[in-house]
GROMACS .gro file of C-alpha atoms in nm:
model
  409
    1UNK     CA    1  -0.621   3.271   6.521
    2UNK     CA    2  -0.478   3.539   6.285
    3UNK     CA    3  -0.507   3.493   5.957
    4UNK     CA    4  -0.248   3.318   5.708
    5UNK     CA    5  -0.207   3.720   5.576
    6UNK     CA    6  -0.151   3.949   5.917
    7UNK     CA    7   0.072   3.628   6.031
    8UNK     CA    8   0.259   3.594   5.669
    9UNK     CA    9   0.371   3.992   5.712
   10UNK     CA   10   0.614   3.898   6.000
   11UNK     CA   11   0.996   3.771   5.852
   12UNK     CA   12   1.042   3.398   5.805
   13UNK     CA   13   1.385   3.317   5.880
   14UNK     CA   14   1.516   2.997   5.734
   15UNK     CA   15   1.846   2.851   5.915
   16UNK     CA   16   2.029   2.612   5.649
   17UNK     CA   17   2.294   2.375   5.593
   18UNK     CA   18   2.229   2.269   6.002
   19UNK     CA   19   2.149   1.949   6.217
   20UNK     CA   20   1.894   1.967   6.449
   21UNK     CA   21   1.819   1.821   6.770
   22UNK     CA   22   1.483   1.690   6.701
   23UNK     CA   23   1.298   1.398   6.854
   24UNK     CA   24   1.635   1.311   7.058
   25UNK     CA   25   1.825   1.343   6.726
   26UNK     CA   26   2.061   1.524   6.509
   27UNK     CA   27   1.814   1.584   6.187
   28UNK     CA   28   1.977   1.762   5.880
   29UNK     CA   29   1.701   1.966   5.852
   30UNK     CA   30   1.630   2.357   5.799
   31UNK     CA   31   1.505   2.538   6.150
   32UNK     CA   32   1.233   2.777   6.004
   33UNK     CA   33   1.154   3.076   6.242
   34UNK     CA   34   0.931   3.330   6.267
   35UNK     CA   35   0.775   3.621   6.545
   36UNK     CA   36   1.012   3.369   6.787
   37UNK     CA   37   0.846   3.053   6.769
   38UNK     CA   38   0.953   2.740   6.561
   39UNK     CA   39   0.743   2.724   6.278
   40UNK     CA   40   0.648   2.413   6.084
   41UNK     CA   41   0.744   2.482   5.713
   42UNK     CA   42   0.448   2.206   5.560
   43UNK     CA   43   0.177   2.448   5.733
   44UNK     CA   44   0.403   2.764   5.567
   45UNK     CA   45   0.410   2.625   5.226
   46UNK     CA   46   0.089   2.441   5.175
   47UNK     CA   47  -0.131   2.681   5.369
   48UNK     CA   48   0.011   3.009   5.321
   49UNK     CA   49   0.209   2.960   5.039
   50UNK     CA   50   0.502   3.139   5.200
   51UNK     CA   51   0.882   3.069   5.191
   52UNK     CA   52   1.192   3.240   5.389
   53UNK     CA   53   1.253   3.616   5.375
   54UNK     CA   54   1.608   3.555   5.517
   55UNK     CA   55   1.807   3.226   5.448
   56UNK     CA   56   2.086   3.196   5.713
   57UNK     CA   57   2.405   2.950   5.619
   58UNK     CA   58   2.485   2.780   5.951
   59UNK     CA   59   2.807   2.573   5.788
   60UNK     CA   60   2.694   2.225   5.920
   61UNK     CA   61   2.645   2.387   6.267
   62UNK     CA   62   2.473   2.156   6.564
   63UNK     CA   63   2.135   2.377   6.660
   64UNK     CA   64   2.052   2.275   6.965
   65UNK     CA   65   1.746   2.405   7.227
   66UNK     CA   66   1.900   2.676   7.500
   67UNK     CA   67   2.021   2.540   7.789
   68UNK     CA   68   1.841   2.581   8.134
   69UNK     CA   69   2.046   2.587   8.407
   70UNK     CA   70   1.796   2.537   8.721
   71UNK     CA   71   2.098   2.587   9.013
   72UNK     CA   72   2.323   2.887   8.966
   73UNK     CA   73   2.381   3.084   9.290
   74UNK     CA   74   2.574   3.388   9.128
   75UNK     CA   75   2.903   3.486   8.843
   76UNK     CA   76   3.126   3.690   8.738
   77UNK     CA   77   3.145   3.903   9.094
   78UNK     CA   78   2.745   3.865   9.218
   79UNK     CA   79   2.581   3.672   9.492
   80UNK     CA   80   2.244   3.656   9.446
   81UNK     CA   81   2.240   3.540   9.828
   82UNK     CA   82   2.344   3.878   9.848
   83UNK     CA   83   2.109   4.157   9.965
   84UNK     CA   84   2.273   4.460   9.778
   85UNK     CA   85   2.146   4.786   9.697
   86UNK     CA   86   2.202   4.711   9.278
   87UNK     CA   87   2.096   4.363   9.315
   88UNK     CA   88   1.900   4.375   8.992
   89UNK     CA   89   2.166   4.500   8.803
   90UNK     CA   90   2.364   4.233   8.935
   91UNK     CA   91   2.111   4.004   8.803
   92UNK     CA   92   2.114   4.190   8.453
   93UNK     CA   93   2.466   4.125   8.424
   94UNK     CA   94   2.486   3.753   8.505
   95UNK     CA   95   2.178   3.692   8.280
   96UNK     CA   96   2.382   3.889   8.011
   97UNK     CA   97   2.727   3.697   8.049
   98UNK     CA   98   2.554   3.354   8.102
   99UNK     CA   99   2.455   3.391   7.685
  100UNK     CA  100   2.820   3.313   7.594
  101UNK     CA  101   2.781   2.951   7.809
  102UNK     CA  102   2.448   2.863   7.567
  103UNK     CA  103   2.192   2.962   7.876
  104UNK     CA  104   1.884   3.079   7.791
  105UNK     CA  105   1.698   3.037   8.055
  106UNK     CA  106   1.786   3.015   8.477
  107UNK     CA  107   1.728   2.993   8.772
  108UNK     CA  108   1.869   3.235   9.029
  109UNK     CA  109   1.938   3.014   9.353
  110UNK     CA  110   2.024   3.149   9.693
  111UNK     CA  111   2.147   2.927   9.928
  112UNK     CA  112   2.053   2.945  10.305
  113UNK     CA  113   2.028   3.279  10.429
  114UNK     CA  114   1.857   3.486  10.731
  115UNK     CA  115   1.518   3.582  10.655
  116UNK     CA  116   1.550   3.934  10.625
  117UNK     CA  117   1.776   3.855  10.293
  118UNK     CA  118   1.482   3.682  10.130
  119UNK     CA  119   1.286   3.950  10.221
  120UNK     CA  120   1.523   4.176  10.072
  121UNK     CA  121   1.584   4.005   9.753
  122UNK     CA  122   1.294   3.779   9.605
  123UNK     CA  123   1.073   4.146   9.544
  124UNK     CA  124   1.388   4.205   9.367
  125UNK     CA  125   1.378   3.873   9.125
  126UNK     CA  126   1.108   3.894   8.853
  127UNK     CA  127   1.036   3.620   8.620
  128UNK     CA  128   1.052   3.737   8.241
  129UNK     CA  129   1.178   3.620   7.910
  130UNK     CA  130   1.531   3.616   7.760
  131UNK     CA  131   1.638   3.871   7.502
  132UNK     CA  132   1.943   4.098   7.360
  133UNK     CA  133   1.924   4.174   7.777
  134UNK     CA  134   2.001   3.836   7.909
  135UNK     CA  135   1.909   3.466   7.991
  136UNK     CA  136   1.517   3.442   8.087
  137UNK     CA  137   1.500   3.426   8.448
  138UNK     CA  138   1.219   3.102   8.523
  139UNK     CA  139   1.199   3.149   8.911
  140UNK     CA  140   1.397   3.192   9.209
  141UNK     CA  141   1.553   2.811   9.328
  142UNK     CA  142   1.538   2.841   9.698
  143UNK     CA  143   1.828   2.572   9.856
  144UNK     CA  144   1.765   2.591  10.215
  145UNK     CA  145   1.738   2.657  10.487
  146UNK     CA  146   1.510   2.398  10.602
  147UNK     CA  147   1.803   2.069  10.549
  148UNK     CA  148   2.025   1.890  10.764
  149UNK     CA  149   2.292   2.026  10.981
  150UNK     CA  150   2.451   1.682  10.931
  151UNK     CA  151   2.459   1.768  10.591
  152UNK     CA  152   2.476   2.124  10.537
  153UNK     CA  153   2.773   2.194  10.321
  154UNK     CA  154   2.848   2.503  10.267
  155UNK     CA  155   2.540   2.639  10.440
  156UNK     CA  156   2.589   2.875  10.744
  157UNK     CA  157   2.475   2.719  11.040
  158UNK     CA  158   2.366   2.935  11.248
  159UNK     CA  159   2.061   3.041  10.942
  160UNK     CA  160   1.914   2.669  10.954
  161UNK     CA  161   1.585   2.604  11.039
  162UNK     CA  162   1.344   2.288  11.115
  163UNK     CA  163   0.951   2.337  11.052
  164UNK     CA  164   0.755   2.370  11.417
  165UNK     CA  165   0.369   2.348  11.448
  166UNK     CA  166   0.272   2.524  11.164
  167UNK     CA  167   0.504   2.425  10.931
  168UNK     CA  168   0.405   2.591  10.591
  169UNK     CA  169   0.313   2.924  10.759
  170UNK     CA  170   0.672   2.870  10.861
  171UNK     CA  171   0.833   2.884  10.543
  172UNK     CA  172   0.608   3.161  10.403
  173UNK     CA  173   0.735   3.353  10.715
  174UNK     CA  174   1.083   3.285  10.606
  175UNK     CA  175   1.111   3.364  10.257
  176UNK     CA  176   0.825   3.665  10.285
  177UNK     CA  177   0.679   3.547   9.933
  178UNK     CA  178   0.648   3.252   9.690
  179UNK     CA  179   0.523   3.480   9.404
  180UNK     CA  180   0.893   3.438   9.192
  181UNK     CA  181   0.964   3.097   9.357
  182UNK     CA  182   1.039   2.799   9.097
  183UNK     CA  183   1.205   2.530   9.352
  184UNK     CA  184   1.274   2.492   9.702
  185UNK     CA  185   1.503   2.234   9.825
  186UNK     CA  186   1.446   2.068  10.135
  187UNK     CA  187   1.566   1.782  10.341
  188UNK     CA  188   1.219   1.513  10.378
  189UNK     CA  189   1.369   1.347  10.672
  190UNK     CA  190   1.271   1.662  10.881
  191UNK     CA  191   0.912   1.657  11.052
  192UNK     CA  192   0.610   1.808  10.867
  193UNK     CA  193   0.829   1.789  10.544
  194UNK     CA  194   0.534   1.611  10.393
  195UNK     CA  195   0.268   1.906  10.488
  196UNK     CA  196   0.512   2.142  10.311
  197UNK     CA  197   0.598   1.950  10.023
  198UNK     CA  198   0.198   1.859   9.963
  199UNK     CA  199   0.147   2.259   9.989
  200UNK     CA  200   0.453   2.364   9.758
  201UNK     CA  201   0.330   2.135   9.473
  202UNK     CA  202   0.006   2.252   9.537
  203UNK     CA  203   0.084   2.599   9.431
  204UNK     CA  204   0.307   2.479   9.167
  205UNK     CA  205   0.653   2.530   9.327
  206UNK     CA  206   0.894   2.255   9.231
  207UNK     CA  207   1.022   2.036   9.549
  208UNK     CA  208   1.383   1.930   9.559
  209UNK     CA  209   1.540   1.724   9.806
  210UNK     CA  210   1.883   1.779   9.944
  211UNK     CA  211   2.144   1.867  10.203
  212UNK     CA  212   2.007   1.569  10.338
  213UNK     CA  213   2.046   1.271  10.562
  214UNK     CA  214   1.723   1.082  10.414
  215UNK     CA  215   1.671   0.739  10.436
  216UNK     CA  216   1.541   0.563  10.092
  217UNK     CA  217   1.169   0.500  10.255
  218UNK     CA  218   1.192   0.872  10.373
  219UNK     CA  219   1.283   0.972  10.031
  220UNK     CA  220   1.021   0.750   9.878
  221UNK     CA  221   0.775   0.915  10.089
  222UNK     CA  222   0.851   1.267   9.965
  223UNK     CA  223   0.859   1.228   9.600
  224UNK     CA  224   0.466   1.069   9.701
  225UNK     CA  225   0.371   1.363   9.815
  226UNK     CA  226   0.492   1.571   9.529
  227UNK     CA  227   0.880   1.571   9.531
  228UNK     CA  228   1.003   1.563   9.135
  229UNK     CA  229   1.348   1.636   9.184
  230UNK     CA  230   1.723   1.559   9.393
  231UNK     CA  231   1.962   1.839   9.422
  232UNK     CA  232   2.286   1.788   9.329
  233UNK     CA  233   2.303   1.426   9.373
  234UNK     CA  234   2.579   1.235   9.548
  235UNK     CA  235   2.659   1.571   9.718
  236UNK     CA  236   2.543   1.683  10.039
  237UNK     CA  237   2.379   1.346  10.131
  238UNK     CA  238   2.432   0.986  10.254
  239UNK     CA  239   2.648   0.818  10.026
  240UNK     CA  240   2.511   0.497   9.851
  241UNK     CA  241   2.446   0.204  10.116
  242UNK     CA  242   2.357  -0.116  10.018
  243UNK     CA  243   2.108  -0.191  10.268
  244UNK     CA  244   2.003   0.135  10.247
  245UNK     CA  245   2.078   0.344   9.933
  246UNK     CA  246   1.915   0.690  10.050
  247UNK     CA  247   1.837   0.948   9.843
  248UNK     CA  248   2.040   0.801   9.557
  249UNK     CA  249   1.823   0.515   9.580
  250UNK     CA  250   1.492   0.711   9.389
  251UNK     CA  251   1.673   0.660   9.091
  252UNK     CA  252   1.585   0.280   9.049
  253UNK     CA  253   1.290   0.294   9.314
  254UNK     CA  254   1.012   0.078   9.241
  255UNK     CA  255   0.782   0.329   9.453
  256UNK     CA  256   0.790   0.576   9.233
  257UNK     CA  257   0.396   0.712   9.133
  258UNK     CA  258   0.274   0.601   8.803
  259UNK     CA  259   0.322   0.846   8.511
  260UNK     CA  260   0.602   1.063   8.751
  261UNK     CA  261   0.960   1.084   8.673
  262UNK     CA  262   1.219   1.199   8.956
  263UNK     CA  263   1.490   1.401   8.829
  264UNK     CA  264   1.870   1.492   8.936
  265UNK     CA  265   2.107   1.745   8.929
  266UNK     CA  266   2.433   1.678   8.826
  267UNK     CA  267   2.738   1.974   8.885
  268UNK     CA  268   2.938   1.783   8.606
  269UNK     CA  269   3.243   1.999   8.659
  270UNK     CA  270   3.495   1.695   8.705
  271UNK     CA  271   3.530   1.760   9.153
  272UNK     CA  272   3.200   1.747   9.277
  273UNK     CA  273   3.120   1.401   9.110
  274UNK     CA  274   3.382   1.124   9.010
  275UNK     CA  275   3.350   1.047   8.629
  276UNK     CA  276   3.273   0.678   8.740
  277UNK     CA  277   2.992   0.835   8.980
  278UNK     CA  278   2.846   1.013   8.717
  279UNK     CA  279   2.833   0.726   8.502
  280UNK     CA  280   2.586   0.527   8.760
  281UNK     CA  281   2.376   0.769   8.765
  282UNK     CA  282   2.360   0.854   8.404
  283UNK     CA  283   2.327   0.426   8.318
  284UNK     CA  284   2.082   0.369   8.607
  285UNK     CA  285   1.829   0.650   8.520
  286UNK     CA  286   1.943   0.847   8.188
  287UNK     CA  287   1.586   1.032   8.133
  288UNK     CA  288   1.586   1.205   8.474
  289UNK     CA  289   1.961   1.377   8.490
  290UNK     CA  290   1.990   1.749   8.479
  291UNK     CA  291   2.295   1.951   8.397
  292UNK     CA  292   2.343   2.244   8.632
  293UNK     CA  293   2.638   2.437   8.722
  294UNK     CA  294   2.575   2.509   9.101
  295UNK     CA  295   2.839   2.836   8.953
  296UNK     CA  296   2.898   3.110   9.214
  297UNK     CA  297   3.004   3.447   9.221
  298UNK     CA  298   3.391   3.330   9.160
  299UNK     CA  299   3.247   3.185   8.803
  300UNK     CA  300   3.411   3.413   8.578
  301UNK     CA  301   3.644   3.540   8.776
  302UNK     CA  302   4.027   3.497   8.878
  303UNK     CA  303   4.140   3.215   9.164
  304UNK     CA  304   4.093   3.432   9.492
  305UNK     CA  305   3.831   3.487   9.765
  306UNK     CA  306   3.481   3.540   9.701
  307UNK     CA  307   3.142   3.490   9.848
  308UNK     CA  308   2.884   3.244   9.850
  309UNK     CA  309   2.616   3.406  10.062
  310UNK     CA  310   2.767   3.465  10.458
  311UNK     CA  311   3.054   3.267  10.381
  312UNK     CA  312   3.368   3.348  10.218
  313UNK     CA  313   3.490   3.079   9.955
  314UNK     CA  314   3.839   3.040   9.791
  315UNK     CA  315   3.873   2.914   9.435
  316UNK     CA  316   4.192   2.756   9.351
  317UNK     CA  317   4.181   2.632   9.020
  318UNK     CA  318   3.823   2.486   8.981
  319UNK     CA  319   3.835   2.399   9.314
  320UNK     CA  320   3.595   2.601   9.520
  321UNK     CA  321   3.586   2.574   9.913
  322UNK     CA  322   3.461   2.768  10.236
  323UNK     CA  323   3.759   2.964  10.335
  324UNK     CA  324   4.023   2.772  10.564
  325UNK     CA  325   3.819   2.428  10.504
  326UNK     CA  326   3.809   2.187  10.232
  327UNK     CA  327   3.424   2.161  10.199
  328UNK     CA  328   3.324   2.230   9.840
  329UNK     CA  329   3.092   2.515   9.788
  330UNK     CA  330   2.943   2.540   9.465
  331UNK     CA  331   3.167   2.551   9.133
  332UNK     CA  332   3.319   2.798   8.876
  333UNK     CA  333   3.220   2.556   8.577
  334UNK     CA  334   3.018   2.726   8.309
  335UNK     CA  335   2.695   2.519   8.134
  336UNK     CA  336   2.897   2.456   7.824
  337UNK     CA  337   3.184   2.321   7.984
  338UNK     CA  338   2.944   2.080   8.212
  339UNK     CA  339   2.800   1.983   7.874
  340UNK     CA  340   3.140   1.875   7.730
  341UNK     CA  341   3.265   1.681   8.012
  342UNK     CA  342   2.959   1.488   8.097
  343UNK     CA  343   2.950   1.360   7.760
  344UNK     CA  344   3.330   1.318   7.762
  345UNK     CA  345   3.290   1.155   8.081
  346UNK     CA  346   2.990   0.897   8.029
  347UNK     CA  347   3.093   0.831   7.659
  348UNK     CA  348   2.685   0.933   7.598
  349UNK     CA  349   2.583   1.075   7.220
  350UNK     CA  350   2.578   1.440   7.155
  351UNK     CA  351   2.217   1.457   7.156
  352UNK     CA  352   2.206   1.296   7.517
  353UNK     CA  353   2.432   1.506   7.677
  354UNK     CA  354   2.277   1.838   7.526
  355UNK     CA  355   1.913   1.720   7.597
  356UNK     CA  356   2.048   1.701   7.917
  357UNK     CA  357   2.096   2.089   7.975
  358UNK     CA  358   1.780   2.149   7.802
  359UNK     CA  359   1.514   1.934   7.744
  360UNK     CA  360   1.558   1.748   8.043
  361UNK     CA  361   1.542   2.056   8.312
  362UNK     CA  362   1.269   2.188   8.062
  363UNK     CA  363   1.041   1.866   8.184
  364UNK     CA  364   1.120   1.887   8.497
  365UNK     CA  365   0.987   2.258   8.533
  366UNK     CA  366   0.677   2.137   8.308
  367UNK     CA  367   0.766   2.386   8.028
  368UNK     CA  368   0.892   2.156   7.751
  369UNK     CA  369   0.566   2.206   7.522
  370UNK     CA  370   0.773   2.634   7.547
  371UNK     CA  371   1.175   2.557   7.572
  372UNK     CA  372   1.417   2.268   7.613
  373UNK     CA  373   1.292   2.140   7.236
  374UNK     CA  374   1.277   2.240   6.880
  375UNK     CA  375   0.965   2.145   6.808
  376UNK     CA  376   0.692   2.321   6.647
  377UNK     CA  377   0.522   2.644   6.779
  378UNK     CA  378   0.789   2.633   7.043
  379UNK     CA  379   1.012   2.920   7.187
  380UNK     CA  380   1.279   2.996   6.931
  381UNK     CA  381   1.574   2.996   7.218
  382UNK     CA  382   1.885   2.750   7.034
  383UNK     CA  383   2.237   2.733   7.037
  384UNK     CA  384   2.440   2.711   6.716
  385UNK     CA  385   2.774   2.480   6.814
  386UNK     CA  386   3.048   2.308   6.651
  387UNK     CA  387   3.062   1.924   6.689
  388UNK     CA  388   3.300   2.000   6.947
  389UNK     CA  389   3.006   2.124   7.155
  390UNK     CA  390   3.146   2.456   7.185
  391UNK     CA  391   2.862   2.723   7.169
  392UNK     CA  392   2.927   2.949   6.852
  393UNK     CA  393   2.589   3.155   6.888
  394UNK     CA  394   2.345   3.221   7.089
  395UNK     CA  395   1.994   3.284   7.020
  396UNK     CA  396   1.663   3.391   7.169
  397UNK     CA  397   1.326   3.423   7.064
  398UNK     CA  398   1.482   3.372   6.767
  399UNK     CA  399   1.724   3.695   6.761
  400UNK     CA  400   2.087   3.610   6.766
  401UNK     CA  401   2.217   3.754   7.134
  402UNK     CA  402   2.569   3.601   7.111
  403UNK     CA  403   2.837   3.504   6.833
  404UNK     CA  404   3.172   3.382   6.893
  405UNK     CA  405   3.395   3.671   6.726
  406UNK     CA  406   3.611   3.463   6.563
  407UNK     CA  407   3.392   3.259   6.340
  408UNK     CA  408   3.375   3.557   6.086
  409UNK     CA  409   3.013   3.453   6.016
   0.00000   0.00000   0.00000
C-alpha cells in the first residue's frame, strides 16, 4: 500500500449538493473521488487528515453508476458485424457518441456472420477502459451463429451453424479467437450445447441463451452447466406456454443452482416488448433484468436503410426491420431512453430502473466489486441526471467526458 502521503498528493474531488445511488438508494450524500476510484471520506479524514481540493456543486443532481450496455451491435453509421478496413475507428466513434446516452462501459455484439468476418474483426476489438476517448469496451458479445433457424430473426440463414463431433473445436474454428470474447449466445436445445457451454464458462466467457426454440427442461439444463444469462427475452424464442413456459420459464425455475442468479435482457424501447410484457418479467424476477439497447448502425441516424451485418434493415420511426419484411432487427433506442421508459413502463423507483443499466449487467459480467456501483474503492464511472432521468454529464474514471451544453454548469 502507498502511504497516506504519496496517495494524499493526488486531487480529492468532492461532488456536493447530490443524491447517490448507494446500497439500492438515493443517499444525499457527497461522492468523494480521487486517482478514479470512489474514495471513502471516514478513511480520508480520520487517517490522513485530508479534505477536498475541488468541491463540485451538482444542484441536487441524481449520480448514478455508468451504464453498461452488454448488447449493442453498432450506431450512428457502423456495423460492427462489419469487416471494414477502419473498423477501429468505427469503434472509436460509437464508444465516443455512446457517452451522451450515460454508457460507460459496452459490449460490441456482432450478430451471425461467416467466419472469415470474425476472423477479420475480433483481432480488431481490444478490451480497455473508458476515458475522454469513449465508453470502455468489456468484451466482444458474440449472438450467433450457433441458434435456431426456427428462430433466427434477423440472422442470415445461410451463416448458421449446429456443433458436429467436436463441438468446442467447432466454435474456436468459427470465431478464430476467444481472447476479447465476453458472451456468446447460443441456442441449448442444439446437440453438444452442454460440452460448449461447460467449456465457455470454463474459460470465463459468459453463456447466453437465445434465438431459440428451448424447451424449459432444456433451458434448465443449460444454465446447470454454466448458462447465467437470456438474450433479449420474449424475443426470438417460444412464447410463454403454460405447460411448457420455455426459456421464459428460468425466471421462476425452481432448478436453478444454489447461490446462481440467471439474468435477462430487456430491449425496453416500447416495440420489441409490450409494456405489460415487460412488467412480468420485471415482477416475476426484478434482480436478474438487464437493460440493453440491442441499437444498430441506424441508432443515431435518420429513418432510411442501413445494415445490420449481411442484411439490409429499414428504420421507420423506431421501428427497425429486415428490408421488405416485418421482422424486427435490433432497435435505434439509446440506453437513456430504455432507462426512462422501463421505469415509465413498470411504474418501478428510480433507483430500480437505473440499477438496472448498471449494477445489474455489472453482476452479471462479475465486475460489480469495479463498475455498476458507487461504492468504495470502486471505478469512478457515474452519470449526473436530472430527476427526469435525463443524463446531464457523463463521467469516467472520475473525469467529466460529457455535459449537456445547456445546463450552463
Amino acid at each position: 500500500m502507498p502511504s497516506n502521503k504519496s496517495v494524499s498528493d493526488a486531487p480529492i474531488v468532492q461532488f456536493t449538493n447530490c443524491r447517490i445511488l448507494r446500497s439500492h438508494q438515493l443517499q444525499r450524500e457527497d461522492l468523494w473521488v480521487r486517482e478514479g476510484k470512489i474514495l471513502n471520506p471516514e478513511k480520508l479524514f480520520f487517517d490522513e487528515k485530508g479534505s477536498a481540493d475541488i468541491q463540485l456543486d451538482c444542484k441536487d443532481s441524481i449520480i448514478a453508476p455508468g451504464f453498461i450496455d452488454v448488447q449493442i451491435n453498432g450506431g450512428f453509421g457502423v456495423d460492427f458485424s462489419l469487416a471494414t478496413d477502419d473498423f477501429k475507428s468505427g469503434l472509436d466513434l460509437v464508444s465516443q457518441k455512446i457517452l451522451s446516452h450515460g454508457v460507460t462501459s459496452f459490449c460490441p455484439t456482432l450478430v451471425t456472420s461467416p467466419p472469415s468476418v470474425y476472423h477479420q474483426v475480433l483481432p480488431q476489438i481490444s478490451i480497455r477502459n473508458g476515458g475522454a476517448h469513449g465508453a470502455g469496451i468489456l468484451g466482444a458479445h458474440l449472438e450467433g451463429p450457433f441458434i435456431s433457424k426456427e428462430k433466427k430473426g434477423a440472422h442470415p440463414e445461410h451463416c448458421l451453424r449446429t456443433f458436429e463431433a467436436g463441438a468446442f473445436q467447432d466454435l474456436l474454428a468459427t470465431y478464430g479467437s476467444l481472447d476479447c470474447v465476453r458472451i456468446v449466445t447460443l441456442a441449448p436445445e442444439m446437440k453438444r450445447s452442454s460440452e460448449v457451454i461447460r467449456e465457455l464458462t470454463k474459460q470465463g466467457i459468459c453463456v447466453s441463451l437465445g434465438h431459440s426454440v428451448a424447451n424449459l427442461s432444456q433451458a434448465e439444463e443449460a444454465v446447470q452447466h454454466g448458462a447465467t444469462f437470456i438474450t433479449h427475452l420474449f424475443n426470438a424464442m417460444l412464447p410463454f406456454h403454460h405447460r411448457d413456459p420455455g426459456i421464459v420459464g428460468l425466471l421462476t425455475s425452481d432448478k436453478i443452482p444454489a447461490g446462481r442468479r440467471v439474468f435477462y435482457g430487456m430491449i425496453s424501447d416500447g416495440i420489441h416488448t409490450n409494456p405489460a410484457a415487460l412488467r412480468i418479467a420485471h415482477r416475476a424476477h426484478p434482480k436478474g433484468l438487464v437493460l440493453v439497447t440491442d441499437a444498430i448502425a441506424g441508432m443515431g441516424l435518420a429513418p432510411g436503410r442501413h445494415t445490420l451485418g449481411q442484411q439490409v434493415v429499414e428504420i421507420d420511426g423506431l421501428n427497425t426491420y429486415i428490408a421488405g419484411t416485418k421482422t424486427l432487427s435490433g432497435s435505434v433506442a439509446t440506453m437513456d431512453t430504455c432507462v426512462r421508459h422501463f421505469q415509465e413502463a413498470t411504474g418501478c423507483s428510480v433507483e430500480t430502473a437505473l440499477e438496472a443499466a448498471s449494477l445489474h449487467p455489472a453482476q452479471l459480467l462479475g465486475i460489480e466489486h469495479k463498475k455498476g456501483t458507487l461504492n468504495y474503492d470502486s471505478d469512478a464511472d457515474f452519470l449526473m441526471l436530472n430527476d427526469d432521468l435525463y443524463v446531464q454529464a457523463t463521467y469516467i474514471a472520475g473525469e467529466e467526458v460529457w455535459r449537456q451544453d445547456a445546463l450552463g454548469m
